Coordinates of C-alpha atoms in Angstrom, one line a residue:
M1 CA 233.5 91.8 34.1
A2 CA 236.5 92.7 32.2
L3 CA 239.9 93.5 33.6
L4 CA 241.3 96.9 33.2
V5 CA 244.0 95.3 30.6
D6 CA 241.4 94.3 28.3
K7 CA 238.0 97.0 28.9
H8 CA 240.8 100.2 28.0
R9 CA 242.5 98.2 25.2
P10 CA 243.4 100.3 22.2
R11 CA 241.3 99.1 18.9
S12 CA 243.0 101.1 16.1
L13 CA 246.5 102.4 15.5
D14 CA 245.4 105.9 16.0
T15 CA 244.5 105.4 19.7
L16 CA 247.8 103.5 20.7
S17 CA 249.7 105.9 23.4
Y18 CA 253.1 105.3 22.6
H19 CA 255.5 104.2 19.7
D20 CA 253.9 106.4 17.3
D21 CA 256.5 106.1 14.6
L22 CA 256.1 102.3 14.6
S23 CA 252.0 102.6 14.2
E24 CA 252.7 105.2 11.1
R25 CA 254.7 102.6 9.8
L26 CA 252.4 99.5 10.1
R27 CA 249.9 101.7 8.6
S28 CA 251.6 102.4 5.6
L29 CA 252.1 98.8 5.7
A30 CA 248.4 98.3 6.1
Q31 CA 247.6 100.2 3.2
S32 CA 250.7 99.6 0.9
G33 CA 249.0 97.1 -1.2
D34 CA 251.8 94.5 -0.4
F35 CA 251.8 93.4 3.6
P36 CA 254.5 91.1 3.8
H37 CA 255.1 88.3 6.4
L38 CA 255.8 90.0 9.8
L39 CA 257.9 89.0 12.9
V40 CA 257.3 90.9 15.8
Y41 CA 259.3 90.9 18.3
G42 CA 259.9 92.7 22.0
P43 CA 259.7 92.0 25.6
S44 CA 256.0 90.6 27.0
G45 CA 254.1 93.9 28.5
A46 CA 255.4 95.7 25.5
G47 CA 251.9 95.7 23.5
K48 CA 253.0 93.3 20.6
K49 CA 249.6 91.9 20.2
T50 CA 247.4 95.1 20.6
R51 CA 249.5 96.5 17.7
I52 CA 248.7 93.7 15.4
V53 CA 245.2 93.4 15.9
A54 CA 245.1 97.4 15.2
T55 CA 247.1 96.4 11.9
L56 CA 244.2 93.6 11.0
K57 CA 241.7 96.3 11.6
E58 CA 243.6 98.4 9.4
L59 CA 243.9 95.9 6.8
F60 CA 240.6 94.4 6.6
G61 CA 237.9 96.7 8.7
P62 CA 236.2 96.2 11.9
G63 CA 235.3 92.4 11.1
V64 CA 238.5 91.4 12.8
E65 CA 236.8 92.1 15.6
K66 CA 234.0 89.4 15.2
I67 CA 235.8 86.5 16.5
K68 CA 234.9 83.0 17.5
I69 CA 236.7 80.0 19.1
D70 CA 237.1 76.6 17.3
S71 CA 238.2 73.7 18.5
R72 CA 240.1 71.5 16.3
V73 CA 241.3 67.7 16.2
F74 CA 244.5 67.1 14.9
Q75 CA 246.0 63.4 14.3
T76 CA 249.8 62.9 14.7
S77 CA 251.8 60.1 12.2
S78 CA 251.1 57.3 15.5
N79 CA 247.5 58.3 15.4
R80 CA 247.7 60.2 18.7
K81 CA 244.8 63.1 18.8
L82 CA 245.8 66.8 19.6
E83 CA 242.7 68.9 20.9
F84 CA 243.7 72.8 19.4
N85 CA 242.1 75.9 20.3
I86 CA 241.6 78.6 17.5
V87 CA 240.9 81.8 17.9
A88 CA 239.6 83.1 14.4
S89 CA 237.2 85.8 11.9
V90 CA 236.4 85.7 9.1
Y91 CA 239.7 87.4 7.8
H92 CA 242.1 85.5 10.0
L93 CA 243.1 82.8 12.5
E94 CA 245.4 82.9 15.9
I95 CA 246.6 80.1 16.9
T96 CA 249.5 79.0 19.8
P97 CA 251.0 75.7 18.3
S98 CA 253.7 75.4 21.0
D99 CA 250.8 74.2 23.2
V100 CA 250.9 71.0 22.1
G101 CA 254.7 70.8 22.6
N102 CA 256.5 68.5 20.2
Y103 CA 253.3 68.3 18.1
D104 CA 253.7 71.8 17.0
R105 CA 254.7 70.5 13.8
V106 CA 251.5 68.3 12.7
V107 CA 249.4 71.6 13.4
V108 CA 251.7 74.0 11.8
Q109 CA 251.8 71.6 8.7
D110 CA 247.7 70.8 8.3
L111 CA 246.5 74.2 9.6
L112 CA 248.9 76.5 7.5
K113 CA 248.0 74.3 4.2
E114 CA 244.2 74.2 4.9
V115 CA 244.0 77.8 5.6
A116 CA 246.7 78.3 2.3
Q117 CA 244.1 76.5 0.2
T118 CA 241.1 78.3 1.0
Q119 CA 240.1 81.6 -0.9
Q120 CA 238.5 84.6 1.0
V121 CA 235.1 83.8 2.1
D122 CA 234.7 87.3 1.6
Q123 CA 235.1 88.9 -1.9
S124 CA 234.3 92.1 -1.1
A125 CA 237.3 92.2 1.6
R126 CA 240.0 94.9 1.4
Q127 CA 242.5 91.8 0.9
K128 CA 242.3 89.0 -0.6
F129 CA 244.8 86.6 1.3
K130 CA 244.0 85.3 5.0
V131 CA 246.3 86.1 7.9
V132 CA 247.5 83.7 10.5
V133 CA 248.6 85.2 13.8
I134 CA 251.3 82.9 15.3
N135 CA 252.1 83.5 19.5
E136 CA 255.1 82.1 21.1
A137 CA 256.7 81.8 17.6
D138 CA 260.2 81.6 19.9
H139 CA 258.9 78.6 21.5
L140 CA 258.2 76.8 18.4
T141 CA 260.7 73.7 17.5
R142 CA 262.8 73.2 14.9
D143 CA 260.6 70.9 12.9
A144 CA 257.9 73.5 12.9
Q145 CA 259.9 76.0 11.8
A146 CA 261.4 74.4 8.5
A147 CA 257.3 73.1 8.0
L148 CA 256.5 77.0 8.2
R149 CA 259.6 78.1 6.0
R150 CA 257.8 75.8 3.3
T151 CA 254.3 77.5 4.0
M152 CA 255.3 80.6 3.3
E153 CA 257.3 79.5 0.2
K154 CA 254.5 77.8 -1.2
Y155 CA 251.0 79.7 -0.1
S156 CA 252.1 83.2 -0.2
P157 CA 249.7 84.5 -2.5
N158 CA 247.0 83.6 -0.4
L159 CA 248.5 83.6 3.3
R160 CA 250.2 85.9 5.6
L161 CA 251.8 85.5 8.5
I162 CA 252.4 87.3 11.4
L163 CA 255.1 85.7 14.4
L164 CA 254.9 87.0 17.6
A165 CA 257.7 86.3 19.7
N166 CA 259.9 87.9 22.9
S167 CA 263.2 87.5 21.1
T168 CA 264.5 86.6 17.4
A169 CA 267.2 84.0 19.1
N170 CA 265.6 80.9 18.9
I171 CA 263.8 81.9 15.2
I172 CA 265.7 80.0 12.6
A173 CA 267.5 82.3 9.6
P174 CA 265.5 81.5 7.0
I175 CA 262.3 82.3 8.9
R176 CA 263.8 85.8 9.8
S177 CA 264.9 85.9 6.0
R178 CA 261.4 85.6 5.1
T179 CA 259.8 88.3 7.0
L180 CA 259.9 91.7 7.9
L181 CA 261.3 92.3 11.4
V182 CA 259.1 94.9 13.5
R183 CA 261.0 95.3 17.3
V184 CA 258.2 96.8 19.9
A185 CA 260.3 98.0 22.5
A186 CA 259.1 98.3 26.4
P187 CA 257.2 101.7 27.5
T188 CA 259.3 103.7 29.6
V189 CA 258.4 104.8 33.2
A190 CA 257.0 107.9 31.9
E191 CA 254.4 106.2 29.2
I192 CA 253.5 103.7 31.6
C193 CA 252.3 106.4 34.3
D194 CA 250.5 108.2 31.2
V195 CA 248.7 105.0 30.3
L196 CA 247.9 104.7 34.4
A197 CA 247.0 108.3 34.7
K198 CA 244.8 108.0 31.6
T199 CA 243.1 104.7 32.8
G200 CA 242.4 105.6 36.1
A201 CA 240.5 109.2 34.7
K202 CA 238.3 106.5 32.6
E203 CA 237.7 104.9 35.8
G204 CA 237.0 107.8 38.0
W205 CA 239.5 107.0 40.0
P206 CA 241.5 110.0 41.8
L207 CA 244.6 110.3 40.1
A208 CA 247.8 109.4 42.5
E209 CA 250.7 110.1 40.9
E210 CA 253.3 108.8 43.3
L211 CA 251.4 105.7 43.4
N212 CA 251.4 105.4 39.3
L213 CA 255.2 105.9 39.4
R214 CA 255.6 102.9 42.2
V215 CA 253.7 100.3 39.9
A216 CA 255.5 101.6 36.7
Q217 CA 259.0 100.9 38.3
E218 CA 257.3 97.5 39.8
S219 CA 255.9 96.5 37.2
G220 CA 259.6 95.9 35.0
R221 CA 258.1 98.1 32.4
N222 CA 255.5 95.7 31.5
L223 CA 252.7 97.3 30.8
R224 CA 250.0 94.3 31.2
R225 CA 251.3 93.9 34.7
A226 CA 251.1 97.7 35.7
L227 CA 247.2 97.6 34.6
L228 CA 247.1 94.6 36.7
M229 CA 248.8 95.9 39.7
F230 CA 246.9 99.1 39.3
E231 CA 243.5 97.4 39.2
A232 CA 244.6 95.1 42.2
V233 CA 245.5 98.5 44.2
H234 CA 241.8 100.2 43.6
A235 CA 239.9 96.7 44.0
Q236 CA 241.5 95.9 47.5
N237 CA 241.6 99.5 48.9
E238 CA 238.7 102.0 49.1
K239 CA 240.4 105.1 49.6
V240 CA 243.9 105.0 47.5
T241 CA 246.9 107.5 48.4
D242 CA 250.1 108.0 46.9
K243 CA 251.6 106.2 50.1
T244 CA 249.1 102.9 49.4
P245 CA 251.1 100.0 49.5
I246 CA 250.8 97.6 46.1
P247 CA 250.2 94.0 46.8
P248 CA 252.5 91.2 45.4
P249 CA 250.7 89.3 43.1
D250 CA 249.8 85.4 44.6
W251 CA 252.8 83.9 42.6
E252 CA 255.6 86.3 43.2
A253 CA 254.8 86.4 46.5
L254 CA 254.9 82.3 46.5
I255 CA 258.5 82.7 44.8
S256 CA 259.7 84.7 47.7
L257 CA 258.4 81.9 50.4
I258 CA 260.6 79.4 48.3
A259 CA 263.5 81.8 48.3
D260 CA 262.9 82.5 52.2
E261 CA 262.9 78.0 52.7
I262 CA 265.8 77.6 50.2
M263 CA 267.8 79.9 52.3
A264 CA 266.7 78.5 55.6
E265 CA 267.9 74.8 55.2
H266 CA 269.4 73.0 52.6
S267 CA 268.5 69.4 52.7
P268 CA 266.7 66.9 50.4
A269 CA 263.8 67.6 52.6
R270 CA 263.1 71.0 51.8
I271 CA 263.8 70.2 48.2
L272 CA 260.7 68.4 48.0
Q273 CA 259.1 70.5 49.9
V274 CA 260.2 73.5 47.3
R275 CA 259.5 70.9 44.3
A276 CA 255.7 70.8 45.3
K277 CA 255.8 74.8 45.6
L278 CA 257.2 74.8 41.6
Y279 CA 254.7 72.4 41.0
D280 CA 251.8 74.5 42.1
L281 CA 253.1 77.3 40.0
L282 CA 253.4 75.1 37.1
T283 CA 249.9 74.3 37.3
H284 CA 248.6 77.9 37.5
C285 CA 250.4 78.8 34.3
I286 CA 253.0 80.6 35.1
P287 CA 255.7 80.3 32.1
P288 CA 258.8 78.3 34.3
T289 CA 261.6 81.1 32.5
T290 CA 259.6 83.4 35.0
I291 CA 260.0 81.4 38.0
L292 CA 263.8 80.6 37.3
K293 CA 264.5 84.4 36.5
T294 CA 261.9 85.6 39.3
L295 CA 263.4 83.0 41.9
T296 CA 267.2 84.4 41.0
F297 CA 265.6 88.0 41.6
K298 CA 264.8 87.1 45.0
L299 CA 267.7 85.1 45.9
I300 CA 270.7 87.3 45.1
P301 CA 270.2 90.0 47.6
K302 CA 270.3 87.4 50.4
V303 CA 274.0 85.8 49.0
D304 CA 277.1 87.3 50.1
D305 CA 278.5 89.4 47.1
E306 CA 281.2 87.1 45.9
L307 CA 278.5 84.3 45.1
K308 CA 276.5 86.6 42.6
A309 CA 278.2 85.8 39.8
E310 CA 278.2 82.3 40.4
V311 CA 274.3 82.2 41.1
I312 CA 273.4 84.4 37.8
M313 CA 275.5 82.1 36.0
W314 CA 273.8 78.7 36.6
S315 CA 270.5 80.4 36.3
A316 CA 271.2 81.5 32.7
F317 CA 272.5 77.5 32.5
Y318 CA 269.3 76.3 33.7
E319 CA 267.5 79.2 32.1
H320 CA 268.5 77.3 28.5
R321 CA 268.0 74.2 29.7
V322 CA 264.4 75.0 30.4
R323 CA 264.1 76.4 26.7
I324 CA 265.2 73.2 25.4
G325 CA 263.9 70.5 27.3
S326 CA 260.5 68.9 28.2
K327 CA 260.0 68.4 31.8
V328 CA 260.8 72.0 33.0
I329 CA 260.2 70.9 36.6
F330 CA 263.9 68.9 36.4
H331 CA 265.3 71.6 35.5
L332 CA 264.2 74.1 38.1
E333 CA 264.9 72.1 40.6
A334 CA 268.2 71.3 39.6
F335 CA 269.0 75.1 39.8
V336 CA 267.3 74.8 43.6
T337 CA 269.8 71.8 44.3
K338 CA 272.7 73.8 42.6
F339 CA 272.6 77.0 44.5
M340 CA 272.0 74.7 47.4
K341 CA 275.5 73.1 47.0
I342 CA 277.0 76.1 46.4
H343 CA 275.7 78.5 49.3
E344 CA 276.2 75.7 51.3
T345 CA 279.8 75.6 50.3
W346 CA 280.1 78.5 51.0
L347 CA 278.7 78.6 54.4
M348 CA 281.5 75.7 55.3
S349 CA 284.7 77.8 53.7
I350 CA 283.6 80.6 56.0
D351 CA 283.6 78.4 59.1
F352 CA 286.9 77.7 58.8

């Protein structure tokens, strides 16, 4: 059974619910005959991926929805074999090179070169080039981005790249200068409420406007998260009203528990207990930056006002470390340890 976020996902530019001017711009690009490389960026849950799939359908027709998942093996210079999954149709490929960590350059070089040197299979296709969609482009290493830049220059007649990113800050300048930047802003609370109301109507659920408003506000303007929360409320309650409580996701409840444990005791033993829970979150594919951000927001209300700025500063410091490092658990644990030290020092100062 499909989740609402997939079941009711818009399939064309005409059916997208918000940012009509952006949809019109993408349609004109698809129909122009000179489709550029794109760098599509914006916050999580803003609808970047949905808009790109709709744009591909505008470019090539409904054939882009007939996809399959291929498993490929790439070999590094040290003879290490990397297994990598590719989502592909006749007209496009979708890849996430950051899945292989620091070896993403191998995937970018070998796969894109192979795609670029291959002619379009469907000779009746509207476009003669293939499109490669690269997810999490802002997580690519510098070497991978340099390889990507060379590929864009050399194989542009047969290949178009669409890079998806949350931010352009980690994208090197040569790539930014060779792509058309498209910003997809987060939907407003009112736009999320409208989507929830329409989705509920399609499912035959009673309208609860206050509940929809609470879901939209608690989602942080993340439409994907809002739809998952909306579905969870209806799945767990036979009768849904405006006053129905919204259950937090399991991972968020665990982070709340971690915050309580950090506040309750500052000791090496407690750090080990917290580390086990952090590992649990990471093994369930919760992004480390999401863990750090959520933990910070859970801790901030629990500390005195004079400590809040310092806690936020160290959270930002360790978020940067998480992004550039490879062992994320070290940096998450370092933030927990730093917070314990700051809070313990403050407690000792007020005792005296």
